[in-house]
Short mmCIF file of C-alpha atoms in Angstrom, two decimals:
data_model
loop_
_atom_site.label_atom_id
_atom_site.label_comp_id
_atom_site.label_asym_id
_atom_site.label_seq_id
_atom_site.Cartn_x
_atom_site.Cartn_y
_atom_site.Cartn_z
CA MET U 1 -8.34 4.11 3.06
CA ALA U 2 -6.70 6.44 5.65
CA PHE U 3 -7.59 10.16 5.74
CA ARG U 4 -3.98 11.12 4.96
CA GLY U 5 -3.59 8.97 1.86
CA ARG U 6 -7.09 9.51 0.44
CA LEU U 7 -7.21 13.21 0.44
CA ARG U 8 -4.91 14.09 -2.46
CA LEU U 9 -2.46 16.91 -2.24
CA ALA U 10 -3.93 19.79 -4.01
CA ALA U 11 -1.03 22.33 -4.25
CA ALA U 12 -0.50 21.89 -7.82
CA ALA U 13 -4.09 21.62 -8.99
CA LEU U 14 -5.28 24.43 -6.70
CA ALA U 15 -2.12 26.48 -6.67
CA LEU U 16 -2.54 26.93 -2.92
CA THR U 17 0.70 28.45 -1.92
CA ALA U 18 1.94 29.51 1.48
CA LEU U 19 3.00 33.09 1.56
CA GLY U 20 4.47 33.67 4.93
CA GLY U 21 4.05 37.26 5.99
CA VAL U 22 3.75 38.75 2.53
CA ALA U 23 0.96 41.42 2.59
CA LEU U 24 -1.87 41.34 0.09
CA ALA U 25 -4.56 43.97 -0.50
CA ALA U 26 -7.62 41.92 0.05
CA GLU U 27 -11.34 42.49 0.53
CA PRO U 28 -13.01 40.68 3.46
CA GLU U 29 -15.13 37.67 2.27
CA LYS U 30 -18.88 38.02 3.21
CA ALA U 31 -21.34 35.33 3.93
CA ALA U 32 -24.66 35.08 2.09
CA THR U 33 -26.22 37.56 4.50
CA GLY U 34 -23.68 40.23 3.59
CA LYS U 35 -22.28 40.17 7.14
CA LEU U 36 -18.49 39.63 7.63
CA GLN U 37 -17.62 36.17 8.59
CA THR U 38 -16.40 35.47 12.09
CA ASP U 39 -12.97 34.19 12.30
CA LYS U 40 -13.77 31.66 14.98
CA PRO U 41 -17.23 30.07 14.33
CA LEU U 42 -19.11 28.24 17.00
CA GLY U 43 -18.16 24.94 15.45
CA VAL U 44 -18.11 22.46 12.54
CA VAL U 45 -21.09 20.05 12.04
CA GLU U 46 -20.42 17.28 9.49
CA LEU U 47 -23.58 15.37 8.76
CA PHE U 48 -23.42 11.83 7.23
CA THR U 49 -26.74 11.27 5.42
CA SER U 50 -28.31 9.39 2.60
CA GLN U 51 -31.28 9.93 0.29
CA GLY U 52 -32.19 6.32 0.66
CA CYS U 53 -32.45 6.35 4.38
CA SER U 54 -35.89 6.89 5.95
CA SER U 55 -34.47 8.10 9.19
CA CYS U 56 -32.51 10.99 7.49
CA PRO U 57 -35.13 13.54 6.26
CA PRO U 58 -35.63 15.06 9.84
CA ALA U 59 -31.80 15.36 10.20
CA ASP U 60 -31.72 17.00 6.69
CA GLU U 61 -34.38 19.51 7.63
CA PHE U 62 -32.51 20.34 10.90
CA PHE U 63 -29.26 20.62 9.05
CA ALA U 64 -30.81 23.09 6.56
CA GLU U 65 -31.23 25.41 9.71
CA LEU U 66 -27.63 24.96 10.55
CA ALA U 67 -26.48 25.63 7.11
CA SER U 68 -28.17 29.00 7.13
CA LYS U 69 -26.16 30.24 10.13
CA ASP U 70 -23.06 32.26 9.69
CA ASP U 71 -21.37 30.93 12.94
CA ILE U 72 -21.62 27.13 12.09
CA ILE U 73 -19.66 25.50 9.34
CA ALA U 74 -22.27 22.89 8.12
CA LEU U 75 -21.22 20.11 5.63
CA ALA U 76 -23.20 17.21 4.39
CA TYR U 77 -21.54 13.98 3.39
CA HIS U 78 -23.92 11.79 1.39
CA VAL U 79 -22.86 8.13 1.63
CA ASN U 80 -23.53 5.23 -0.63
CA TYR U 81 -24.04 2.12 1.57
CA TRP U 82 -27.87 2.48 1.56
CA ASP U 83 -28.08 2.37 -2.27
CA TYR U 84 -28.94 -1.28 -2.18
CA LEU U 85 -32.34 -0.35 -0.77
CA GLY U 86 -33.42 0.71 -4.19
CA TRP U 87 -32.29 4.39 -4.70
CA GLN U 88 -28.85 5.41 -5.49
CA ASP U 89 -28.09 8.67 -3.81
CA THR U 90 -27.36 11.35 -6.48
CA LEU U 91 -25.09 13.20 -4.25
CA SER U 92 -23.08 10.42 -2.72
CA THR U 93 -19.52 9.71 -3.28
CA LYS U 94 -17.19 6.95 -2.20
CA GLU U 95 -14.84 9.48 -0.72
CA ASN U 96 -17.66 10.68 1.61
CA THR U 97 -18.25 7.20 2.79
CA GLU U 98 -14.58 6.51 3.35
CA ARG U 99 -14.42 9.69 5.48
CA GLN U 100 -17.16 8.42 7.79
CA TYR U 101 -15.42 5.07 8.06
CA ASP U 102 -12.27 7.01 8.98
CA TYR U 103 -14.14 8.73 11.70
CA MET U 104 -15.53 5.33 12.93
CA ARG U 105 -11.99 4.01 13.38
CA ALA U 106 -10.79 7.29 15.01
CA PHE U 107 -13.66 7.09 17.44
CA GLY U 108 -13.05 3.38 18.14
CA SER U 109 -16.56 2.53 17.07
CA ARG U 110 -17.74 -0.65 15.44
CA SER U 111 -20.06 0.64 12.74
CA VAL U 112 -21.30 3.56 10.82
CA TYR U 113 -24.78 4.89 10.74
CA THR U 114 -27.08 7.63 9.34
CA PRO U 115 -27.98 10.28 10.32
CA GLN U 116 -24.60 10.83 12.02
CA ALA U 117 -23.28 14.36 13.00
CA VAL U 118 -19.65 14.56 13.84
CA ILE U 119 -19.06 17.74 15.90
CA ASN U 120 -15.73 19.55 15.55
CA GLY U 121 -14.04 16.16 14.49
CA ARG U 122 -14.22 15.31 18.24
CA SER U 123 -17.41 13.22 18.85
CA HIS U 124 -20.59 12.12 17.22
CA VAL U 125 -24.25 12.31 17.96
CA ASN U 126 -27.66 11.60 16.22
CA GLY U 127 -27.78 14.04 13.45
CA ALA U 128 -31.59 14.30 13.89
CA SER U 129 -31.36 15.37 17.50
CA ARG U 130 -31.33 19.16 17.95
CA LYS U 131 -30.73 18.83 21.64
CA ASP U 132 -27.54 16.57 21.12
CA VAL U 133 -26.10 18.74 18.23
CA ASP U 134 -26.69 22.01 19.94
CA GLY U 135 -25.55 20.60 23.25
CA ALA U 136 -22.33 19.25 21.78
CA LEU U 137 -21.39 22.62 20.02
CA ALA U 138 -22.24 24.64 23.40
CA ARG U 139 -20.19 22.08 25.60
CA MET U 140 -17.14 22.14 23.28
CA ASP U 141 -17.18 25.85 22.95
CA ARG U 142 -17.33 26.20 26.82
CA THR U 143 -14.59 23.56 27.43
CA GLY U 144 -12.11 24.86 24.92
CA GLU U 145 -12.79 22.15 22.27
CA GLY U 146 -14.40 24.41 19.93
CA MET U 147 -12.53 26.46 17.30
CA ARG U 148 -9.18 27.37 18.85
CA VAL U 149 -7.35 28.85 15.78
CA ALA U 150 -8.76 31.81 13.88
CA ILE U 151 -9.19 31.31 10.17
CA LYS U 152 -9.78 34.63 8.18
CA VAL U 153 -10.80 34.51 4.49
CA SER U 154 -10.45 37.61 2.29
CA ARG U 155 -10.19 37.98 -1.55
CA THR U 156 -8.80 40.11 -4.35
CA SER U 157 -10.00 40.12 -7.91
CA ASP U 158 -8.20 36.89 -8.84
CA ARG U 159 -7.51 35.12 -5.62
CA VAL U 160 -8.78 33.98 -2.21
CA VAL U 161 -6.52 34.55 0.69
CA ILE U 162 -6.70 32.29 3.76
CA ASP U 163 -4.95 33.43 7.04
CA ALA U 164 -4.59 30.78 9.73
CA GLY U 165 -3.80 32.19 13.18
CA ASP U 166 -1.31 31.18 15.82
CA ALA U 167 -2.11 28.37 18.27
CA GLY U 168 0.00 29.86 21.08
CA ASP U 169 0.80 26.86 23.45
CA GLY U 170 -1.84 24.72 21.66
CA PRO U 171 -1.51 22.12 18.91
CA SER U 172 1.23 22.49 16.41
CA ASP U 173 0.24 20.49 13.33
CA ALA U 174 -2.76 20.17 11.10
CA HIS U 175 -3.92 19.74 7.52
CA VAL U 176 -5.34 22.58 5.49
CA VAL U 177 -8.40 20.78 4.10
CA ILE U 178 -10.51 22.34 1.37
CA VAL U 179 -14.04 20.98 1.23
CA TYR U 180 -16.08 21.72 -1.90
CA PHE U 181 -20.05 21.43 -1.67
CA GLU U 182 -23.02 21.82 -3.98
CA PRO U 183 -25.41 24.66 -3.86
CA PRO U 184 -28.80 23.89 -2.25
CA GLN U 185 -30.95 21.75 -4.56
CA ILE U 186 -34.21 19.85 -4.57
CA VAL U 187 -34.15 16.14 -5.39
CA LYS U 188 -37.17 14.05 -6.12
CA ILE U 189 -36.62 10.53 -4.75
CA GLY U 190 -37.81 7.90 -7.32
CA GLN U 191 -37.43 4.55 -5.35
CA GLY U 192 -36.46 3.31 -2.02
CA GLU U 193 -37.54 4.24 1.52
CA ASN U 194 -38.15 7.82 0.64
CA SER U 195 -39.94 7.21 -2.66
CA GLY U 196 -42.17 9.97 -3.92
CA ARG U 197 -40.73 12.57 -1.73
CA SER U 198 -39.00 15.77 -2.90
CA LEU U 199 -36.32 16.66 -0.45
CA THR U 200 -33.95 19.77 -0.27
CA TYR U 201 -30.27 19.15 0.42
CA TRP U 202 -27.82 21.64 1.56
CA ASN U 203 -24.02 21.90 1.28
CA ALA U 204 -23.63 18.36 0.00
CA VAL U 205 -19.99 17.67 -0.15
CA SER U 206 -18.65 16.86 -3.73
CA ASP U 207 -14.72 16.93 -3.20
CA ILE U 208 -12.19 16.99 -0.38
CA GLN U 209 -8.65 18.14 -0.97
CA THR U 210 -5.72 18.30 1.52
CA ALA U 211 -3.91 21.43 0.30
CA GLY U 212 -1.09 21.87 2.69
CA MET U 213 0.25 21.76 6.33
CA TRP U 214 -0.05 24.20 9.14
CA HIS U 215 2.53 24.03 11.92
CA GLY U 216 1.13 26.09 14.72
CA LYS U 217 2.15 29.57 13.71
CA ALA U 218 0.28 32.15 11.71
CA GLN U 219 0.38 31.33 8.06
CA ARG U 220 -1.08 32.81 4.89
CA TYR U 221 -2.20 30.76 1.84
CA GLU U 222 -3.75 31.74 -1.53
CA LEU U 223 -6.26 29.89 -3.81
CA PRO U 224 -7.02 31.15 -7.36
CA MET U 225 -10.56 32.67 -7.63
CA THR U 226 -11.01 30.61 -10.91
CA GLU U 227 -11.15 27.29 -8.78
CA ILE U 228 -13.83 28.76 -6.29
CA ALA U 229 -15.93 30.05 -9.24
CA LYS U 230 -16.25 26.43 -10.42
CA LYS U 231 -17.84 25.07 -7.45
CA GLY U 232 -21.13 25.75 -5.63
CA GLY U 233 -19.49 26.42 -2.21
CA CYS U 234 -16.25 26.02 -0.36
CA ALA U 235 -14.91 25.78 3.19
CA VAL U 236 -11.60 25.27 4.84
CA LEU U 237 -10.87 23.27 7.68
CA LEU U 238 -7.80 23.10 9.92
CA GLN U 239 -7.87 19.48 10.98
CA SER U 240 -5.35 17.66 13.07
CA VAL U 241 -4.55 14.10 11.82
CA GLY U 242 -3.42 11.15 13.96
CA LYS U 243 -0.27 9.14 13.39
CA ASP U 244 -2.40 6.48 11.86
CA GLY U 245 -3.72 8.88 9.33
CA MET U 246 -7.13 9.05 10.85
CA PRO U 247 -8.96 12.54 11.15
CA GLY U 248 -8.77 14.30 14.48
CA PRO U 249 -10.13 17.40 15.99
CA ILE U 250 -10.88 20.50 13.86
CA LEU U 251 -9.02 23.41 15.22
CA GLY U 252 -10.33 26.18 12.98
CA ALA U 253 -12.72 26.53 10.15
CA ALA U 254 -14.37 29.18 7.65
CA PHE U 255 -16.45 29.40 4.59
CA ILE U 256 -14.43 30.53 1.64
CA HIS U 257 -17.66 30.75 -0.52
CA LYS U 258 -21.13 30.18 0.69
CA PRO U 259 -24.01 29.95 -1.94
CA GLU U 260 -27.13 32.02 -1.71
CA ARG U 261 -30.33 30.29 -0.31
CA LEU U 262 -32.91 28.92 -2.71
#
């Protein structure tokens, strides 16, 4: 299923509303460290992983380091196609698996694999390779393929405010994608290739919703705080989408809420 059709519009469910230039008195959102979030992080790392894959634990451990950083938006998508090996991934969803297949088509690849790390929606590398992940982030930041659009998150007592910046002479259209994820948790694997191991998983994606459109100019959106409070964590991605509905480059990103560490 295509990226565009699969991610349901969340304007009604989330009451995410474009507010144009209306000013709101809002407090800056802070990361778990208490530091103000940067409006242009180094990049976005999307790890496709599985509890039933024997090659994934090293990637999951490295991902935990990435998830602790304030300048990287790290999101883990647990997939379900390794469940037949004897262990059903407790954090997997079919939507996560479909997102990986959408990336496969967008990249012109012939298959999916784990652990796969997609960097800024632009390329993929082995998710267990520190050298490849760090190298891709640094290279894209240096060549202008990093976060080009500033995303600032602030909040009042009852709402979260998302300010997407101006692209200048850059890209003019993207989806505003809200990604919900679980707080860090320890899972004891009972069967399969990792049987007997207790592994810690960070930022496991539980839901993805397309909440609106951005058209290249500065725009403000708001999200009810009640929706954020229901989830473990939340991030916003400004992601371009191809004419075929496949996911494209991520232009900007920010954490809306980042859970405390274990």
